[in-house]
Short mmCIF file of C-alpha atoms in Angstrom, two decimals:
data_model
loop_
_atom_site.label_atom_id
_atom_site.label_comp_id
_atom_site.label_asym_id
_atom_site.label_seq_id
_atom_site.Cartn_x
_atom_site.Cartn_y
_atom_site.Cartn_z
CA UNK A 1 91.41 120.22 122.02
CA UNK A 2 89.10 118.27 124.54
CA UNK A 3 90.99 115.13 123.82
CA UNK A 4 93.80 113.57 122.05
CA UNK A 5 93.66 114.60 118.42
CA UNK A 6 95.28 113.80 115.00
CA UNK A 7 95.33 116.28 112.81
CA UNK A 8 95.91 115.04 109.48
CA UNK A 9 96.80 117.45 106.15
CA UNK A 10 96.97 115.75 102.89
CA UNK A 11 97.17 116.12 99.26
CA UNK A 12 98.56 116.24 96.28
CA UNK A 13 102.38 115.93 95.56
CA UNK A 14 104.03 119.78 95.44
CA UNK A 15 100.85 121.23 97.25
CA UNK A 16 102.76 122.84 100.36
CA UNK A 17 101.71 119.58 102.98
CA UNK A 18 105.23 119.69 104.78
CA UNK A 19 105.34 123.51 105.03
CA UNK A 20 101.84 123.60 106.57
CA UNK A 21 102.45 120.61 108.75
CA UNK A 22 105.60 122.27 110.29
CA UNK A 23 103.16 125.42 110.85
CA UNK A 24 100.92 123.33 112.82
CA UNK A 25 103.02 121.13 114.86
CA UNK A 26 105.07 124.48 115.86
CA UNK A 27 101.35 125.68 117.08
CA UNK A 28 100.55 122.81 119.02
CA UNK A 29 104.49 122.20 120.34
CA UNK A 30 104.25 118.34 118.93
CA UNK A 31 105.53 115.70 116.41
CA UNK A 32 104.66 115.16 112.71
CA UNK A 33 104.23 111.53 111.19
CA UNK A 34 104.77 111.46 107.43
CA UNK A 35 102.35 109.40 105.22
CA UNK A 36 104.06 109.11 102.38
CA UNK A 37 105.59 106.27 101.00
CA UNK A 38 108.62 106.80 99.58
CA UNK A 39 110.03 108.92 101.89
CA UNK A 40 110.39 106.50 104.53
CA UNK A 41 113.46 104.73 102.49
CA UNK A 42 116.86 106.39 103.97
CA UNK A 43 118.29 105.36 100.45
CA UNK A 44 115.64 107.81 98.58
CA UNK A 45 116.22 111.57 99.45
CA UNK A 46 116.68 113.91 96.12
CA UNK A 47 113.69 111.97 94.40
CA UNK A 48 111.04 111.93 96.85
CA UNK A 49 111.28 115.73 97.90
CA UNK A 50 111.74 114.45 101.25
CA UNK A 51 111.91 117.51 104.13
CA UNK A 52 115.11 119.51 104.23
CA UNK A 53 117.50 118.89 106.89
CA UNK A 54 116.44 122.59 108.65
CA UNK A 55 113.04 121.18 108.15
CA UNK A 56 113.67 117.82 110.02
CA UNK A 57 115.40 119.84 112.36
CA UNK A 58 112.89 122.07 112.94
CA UNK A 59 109.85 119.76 114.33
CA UNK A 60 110.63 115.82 115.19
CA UNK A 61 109.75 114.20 112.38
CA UNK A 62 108.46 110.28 112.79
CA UNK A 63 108.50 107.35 109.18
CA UNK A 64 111.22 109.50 106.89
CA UNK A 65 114.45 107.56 106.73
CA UNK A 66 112.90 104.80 108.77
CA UNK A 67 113.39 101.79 106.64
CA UNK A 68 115.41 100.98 103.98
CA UNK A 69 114.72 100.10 100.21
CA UNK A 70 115.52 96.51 100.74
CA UNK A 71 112.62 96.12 103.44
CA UNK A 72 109.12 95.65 101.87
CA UNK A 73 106.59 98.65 103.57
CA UNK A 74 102.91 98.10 103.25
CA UNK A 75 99.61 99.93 104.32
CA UNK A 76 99.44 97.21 107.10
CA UNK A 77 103.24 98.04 108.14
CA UNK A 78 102.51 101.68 108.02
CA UNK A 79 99.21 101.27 110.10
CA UNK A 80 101.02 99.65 112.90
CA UNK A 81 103.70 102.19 112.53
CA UNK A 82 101.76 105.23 113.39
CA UNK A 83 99.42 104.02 115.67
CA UNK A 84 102.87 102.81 118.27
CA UNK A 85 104.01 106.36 117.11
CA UNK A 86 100.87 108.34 117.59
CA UNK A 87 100.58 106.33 121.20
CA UNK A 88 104.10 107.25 122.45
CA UNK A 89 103.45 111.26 121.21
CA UNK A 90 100.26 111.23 122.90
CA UNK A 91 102.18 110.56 126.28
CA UNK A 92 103.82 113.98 125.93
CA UNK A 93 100.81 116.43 123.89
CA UNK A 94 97.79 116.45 123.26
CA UNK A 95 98.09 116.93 119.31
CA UNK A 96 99.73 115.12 116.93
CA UNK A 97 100.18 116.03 113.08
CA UNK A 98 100.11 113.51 110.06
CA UNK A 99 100.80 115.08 107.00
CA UNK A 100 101.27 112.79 103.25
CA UNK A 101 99.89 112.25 100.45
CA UNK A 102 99.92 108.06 100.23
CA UNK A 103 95.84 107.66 100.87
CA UNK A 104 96.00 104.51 101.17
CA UNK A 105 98.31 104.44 103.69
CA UNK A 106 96.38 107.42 105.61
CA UNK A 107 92.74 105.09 105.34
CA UNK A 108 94.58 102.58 107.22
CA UNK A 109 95.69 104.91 109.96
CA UNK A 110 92.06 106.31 109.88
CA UNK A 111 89.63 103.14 109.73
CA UNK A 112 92.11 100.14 109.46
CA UNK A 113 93.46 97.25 107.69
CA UNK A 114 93.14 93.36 108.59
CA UNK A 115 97.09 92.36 108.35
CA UNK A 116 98.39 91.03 104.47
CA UNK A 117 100.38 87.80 104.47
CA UNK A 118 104.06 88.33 103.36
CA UNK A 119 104.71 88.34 100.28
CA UNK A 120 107.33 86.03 98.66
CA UNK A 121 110.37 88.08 97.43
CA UNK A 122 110.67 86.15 94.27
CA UNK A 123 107.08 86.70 92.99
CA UNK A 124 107.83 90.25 94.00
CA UNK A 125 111.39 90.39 92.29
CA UNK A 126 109.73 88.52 89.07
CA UNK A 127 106.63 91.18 88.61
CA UNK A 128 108.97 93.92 89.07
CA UNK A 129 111.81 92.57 85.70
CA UNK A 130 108.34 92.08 84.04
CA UNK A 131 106.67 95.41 84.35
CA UNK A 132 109.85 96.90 83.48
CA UNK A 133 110.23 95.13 80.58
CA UNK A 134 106.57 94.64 78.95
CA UNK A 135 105.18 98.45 81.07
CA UNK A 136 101.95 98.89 82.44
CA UNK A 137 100.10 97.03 79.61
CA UNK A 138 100.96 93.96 81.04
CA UNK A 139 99.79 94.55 84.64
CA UNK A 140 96.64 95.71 83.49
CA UNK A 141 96.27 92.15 81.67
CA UNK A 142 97.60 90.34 84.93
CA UNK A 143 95.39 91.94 87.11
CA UNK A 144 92.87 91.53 84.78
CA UNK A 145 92.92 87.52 84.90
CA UNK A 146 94.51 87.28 88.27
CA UNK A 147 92.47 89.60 90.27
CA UNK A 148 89.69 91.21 88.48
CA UNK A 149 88.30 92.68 91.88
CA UNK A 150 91.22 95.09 91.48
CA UNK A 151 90.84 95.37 87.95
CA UNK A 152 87.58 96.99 88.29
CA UNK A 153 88.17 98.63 92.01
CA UNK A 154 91.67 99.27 91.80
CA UNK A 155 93.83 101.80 90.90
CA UNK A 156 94.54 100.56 87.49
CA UNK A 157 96.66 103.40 86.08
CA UNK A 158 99.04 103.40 89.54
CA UNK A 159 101.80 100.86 88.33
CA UNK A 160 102.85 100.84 92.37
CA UNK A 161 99.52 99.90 93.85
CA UNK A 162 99.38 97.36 90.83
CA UNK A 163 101.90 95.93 91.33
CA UNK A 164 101.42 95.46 95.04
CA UNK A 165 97.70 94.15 94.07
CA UNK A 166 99.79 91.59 91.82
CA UNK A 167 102.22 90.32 94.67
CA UNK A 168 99.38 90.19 97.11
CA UNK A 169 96.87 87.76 94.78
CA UNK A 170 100.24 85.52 93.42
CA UNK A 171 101.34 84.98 97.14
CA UNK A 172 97.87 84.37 98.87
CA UNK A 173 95.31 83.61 96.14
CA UNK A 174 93.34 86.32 97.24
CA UNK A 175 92.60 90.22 96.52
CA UNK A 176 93.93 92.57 98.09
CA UNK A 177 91.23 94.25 98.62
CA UNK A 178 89.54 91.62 100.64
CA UNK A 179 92.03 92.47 103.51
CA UNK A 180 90.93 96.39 103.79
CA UNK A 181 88.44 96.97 106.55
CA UNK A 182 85.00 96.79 105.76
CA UNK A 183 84.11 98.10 109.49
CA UNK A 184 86.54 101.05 110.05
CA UNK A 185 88.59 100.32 113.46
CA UNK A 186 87.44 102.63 116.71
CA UNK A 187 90.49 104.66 117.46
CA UNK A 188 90.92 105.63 121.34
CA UNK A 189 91.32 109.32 119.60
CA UNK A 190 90.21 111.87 117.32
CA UNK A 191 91.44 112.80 113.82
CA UNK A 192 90.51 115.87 112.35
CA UNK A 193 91.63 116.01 108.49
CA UNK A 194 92.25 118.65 105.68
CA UNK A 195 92.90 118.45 102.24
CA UNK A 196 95.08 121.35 100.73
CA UNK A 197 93.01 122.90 97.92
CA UNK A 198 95.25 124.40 95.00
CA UNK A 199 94.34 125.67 91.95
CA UNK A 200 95.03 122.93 89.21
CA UNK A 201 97.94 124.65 86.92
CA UNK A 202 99.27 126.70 90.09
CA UNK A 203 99.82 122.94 91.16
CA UNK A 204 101.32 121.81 88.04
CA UNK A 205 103.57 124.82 87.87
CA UNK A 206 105.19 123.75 91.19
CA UNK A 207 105.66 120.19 90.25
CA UNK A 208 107.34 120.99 87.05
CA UNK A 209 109.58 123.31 88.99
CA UNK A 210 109.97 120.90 91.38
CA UNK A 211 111.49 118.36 89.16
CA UNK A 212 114.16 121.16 87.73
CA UNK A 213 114.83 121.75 91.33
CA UNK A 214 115.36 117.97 91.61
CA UNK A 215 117.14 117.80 88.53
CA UNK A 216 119.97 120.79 89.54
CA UNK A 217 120.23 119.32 93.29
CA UNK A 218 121.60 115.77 91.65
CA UNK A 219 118.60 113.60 91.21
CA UNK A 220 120.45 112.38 87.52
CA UNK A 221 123.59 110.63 90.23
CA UNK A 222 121.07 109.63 92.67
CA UNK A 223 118.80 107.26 90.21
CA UNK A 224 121.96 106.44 88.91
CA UNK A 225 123.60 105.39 92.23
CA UNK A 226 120.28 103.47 92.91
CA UNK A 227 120.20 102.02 88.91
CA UNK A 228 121.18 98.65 90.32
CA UNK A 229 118.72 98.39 93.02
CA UNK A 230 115.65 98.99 89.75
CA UNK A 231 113.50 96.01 90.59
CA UNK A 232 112.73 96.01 93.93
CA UNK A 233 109.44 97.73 94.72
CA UNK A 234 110.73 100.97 96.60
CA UNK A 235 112.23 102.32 92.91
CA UNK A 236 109.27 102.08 90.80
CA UNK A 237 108.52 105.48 91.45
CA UNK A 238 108.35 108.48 89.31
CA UNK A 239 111.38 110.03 89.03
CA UNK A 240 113.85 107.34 89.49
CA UNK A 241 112.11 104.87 86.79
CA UNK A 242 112.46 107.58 84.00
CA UNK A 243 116.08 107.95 84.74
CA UNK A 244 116.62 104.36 84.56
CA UNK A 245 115.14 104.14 81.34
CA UNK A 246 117.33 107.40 80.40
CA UNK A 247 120.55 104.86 81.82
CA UNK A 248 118.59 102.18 79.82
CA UNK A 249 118.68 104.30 76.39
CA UNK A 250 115.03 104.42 75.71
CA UNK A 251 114.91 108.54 76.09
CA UNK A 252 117.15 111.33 76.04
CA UNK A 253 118.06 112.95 79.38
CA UNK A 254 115.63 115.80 78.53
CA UNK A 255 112.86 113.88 77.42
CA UNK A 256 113.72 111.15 80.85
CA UNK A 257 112.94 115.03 82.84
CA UNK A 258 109.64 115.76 80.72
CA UNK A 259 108.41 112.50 81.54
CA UNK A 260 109.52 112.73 85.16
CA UNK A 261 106.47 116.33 84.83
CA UNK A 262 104.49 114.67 83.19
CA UNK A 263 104.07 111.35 85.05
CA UNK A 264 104.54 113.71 88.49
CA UNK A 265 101.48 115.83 87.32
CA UNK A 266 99.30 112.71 86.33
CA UNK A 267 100.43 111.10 89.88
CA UNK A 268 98.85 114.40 91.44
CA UNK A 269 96.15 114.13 89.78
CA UNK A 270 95.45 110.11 90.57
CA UNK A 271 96.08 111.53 94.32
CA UNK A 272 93.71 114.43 94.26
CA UNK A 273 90.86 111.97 92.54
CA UNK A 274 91.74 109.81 95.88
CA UNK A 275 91.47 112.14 98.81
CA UNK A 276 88.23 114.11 96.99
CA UNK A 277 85.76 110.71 97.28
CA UNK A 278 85.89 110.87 101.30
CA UNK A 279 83.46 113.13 102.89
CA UNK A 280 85.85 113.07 106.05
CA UNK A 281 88.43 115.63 104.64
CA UNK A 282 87.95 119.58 104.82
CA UNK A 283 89.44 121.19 102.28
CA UNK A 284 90.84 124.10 102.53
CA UNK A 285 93.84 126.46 101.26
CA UNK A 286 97.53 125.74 103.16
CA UNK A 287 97.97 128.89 104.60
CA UNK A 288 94.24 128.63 106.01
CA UNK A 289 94.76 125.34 108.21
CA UNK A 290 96.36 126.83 111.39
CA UNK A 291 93.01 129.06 111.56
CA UNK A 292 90.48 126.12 111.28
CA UNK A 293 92.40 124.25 114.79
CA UNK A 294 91.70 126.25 118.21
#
């Protein structure tokens, strides 16, 4: 590398990002930072496949088990984040790995975001009992009258992003999508990025045995520890909400774990439609990446 470089992998969910990214930061002798955003909650482990404890052990490992459930994260937060981080790694090597598969939180490493006014914790608390009571339906109307820059921008079938979209436009009156970047930020380094190519139903073969995996290792106690903690932002992801609605009678335990496939494999898919609009990302297979870095 002729100067400091971030080497980002990304990807769908169940693609083989952390395996790869522990390949490549053993090659290079450096530090991963995660972009996902789930991971980073120390109260989440079973449900967001987080790395195992060999695998944390194995390469320093920078935004898992960094905040907790009860503090709101957001692109802006994350930006800030890795930058600091990326600064301090650079003091030691030349290389740094990213690896995740939260784009939106990876475009504002890359090009930027302007910062997002707080968001009050009641508004956030109040769209969070309402999507779980009236479901996706009603943020799609919300967004609809409250921020229709979203509605026809945004992604409108990602009940997280929506609901962030919601908070942001109830707490400042604007969209959120007037505070990304419209000039992409110079970083002081470069970033190279891949994309993990995967053959469609390989992928959704490995997600649904990902969620039995989940399912035998305790995820059922975990969402069920957690069950009280069901409106605040950090929980309305797949794999905990299905449970709760298990807890909550509306499904069956194994119809709760068909859902948790099902809304895992549509997630990937939502992330794959994503990453595959910027012309930035090289896409390649997992086991290929360590051969396209000298």
């Amino acid at each position: 590398m002729q100067q400091k470089t971030c080497i980002i992998i990304c990807g769908p969910t169940a693609s083989g990002k952390t395996t790869a990214a522990i390949e490549l930061a053993q090659k290079f002798n450096t530090e991963i930072i995660s972009a996902d955003s789930r991971q980073c909650f120390k109260e989440l482990n079973i449900g967001v496949a987080k790395p195992s404890t060999i695998e944390l052990q194995t390469v320093p490992h920078h935004f898992i088990n960094s905040h907790s459930i009860y503090q709101p994260v957001s692109a802006a937060d994350f930006e800030k984040y890795a930058i600091d981080k990326a600064s301090d790694i650079f003091k030691q090597h030349d290389v740094v790995v990213m690896a995740g598969g939260t784009g939106l939180y990876i475009n504002a490493f890359v090009h930027g975001m302007d910062l997002i006014p707080p968001v009050d914790p009641i508004i956030r608390e109040e769209i969070a009992r309402e999507f779980d009571q009236h479901g996706i339906e009603w943020l799609q109307s919300q967004l609809q009258k409250h921020d229709p820059l979203f509605a026809v921008k945004g992604e409108m079938q990602n009940p997280q992003r929506m609901m962030r979209a919601l908070e942001v436009v109830r707490s400042s009156g604007k969209s959120i999508l007037a505070f990304q970047k419209k000039n992409s930020k110079k970083r002081d380094f470069n970033i190279i990025q891949f994309g993990i190519e995967i053959e469609r139903q390989v992928l959704y073969e490995r997600i649904n045995s990902r969620v039995d995996k989940m399912m035998i290792e305790g995820l059922l106690k975990e969402a069920t520890d957690l069950y009280p903690c069901r409106y605040l932002n950090a929980l309305q992801t797949v794999g905990y909400k299905e449970i709760f609605e298990f807890i909550d009678g509306k499904h069956d335990l194994g119809g709760a774990i068909e859902l948790i496939k099902q809304h895992s494999r549509q997630y990937a898919k939502r992330q794959l439609t994503w990453f595959k609009k910027s012309t930035d990302i090289k896409w390649v297979k997992a086991t290929d990446i360590k051969n396209n870095v000298g």
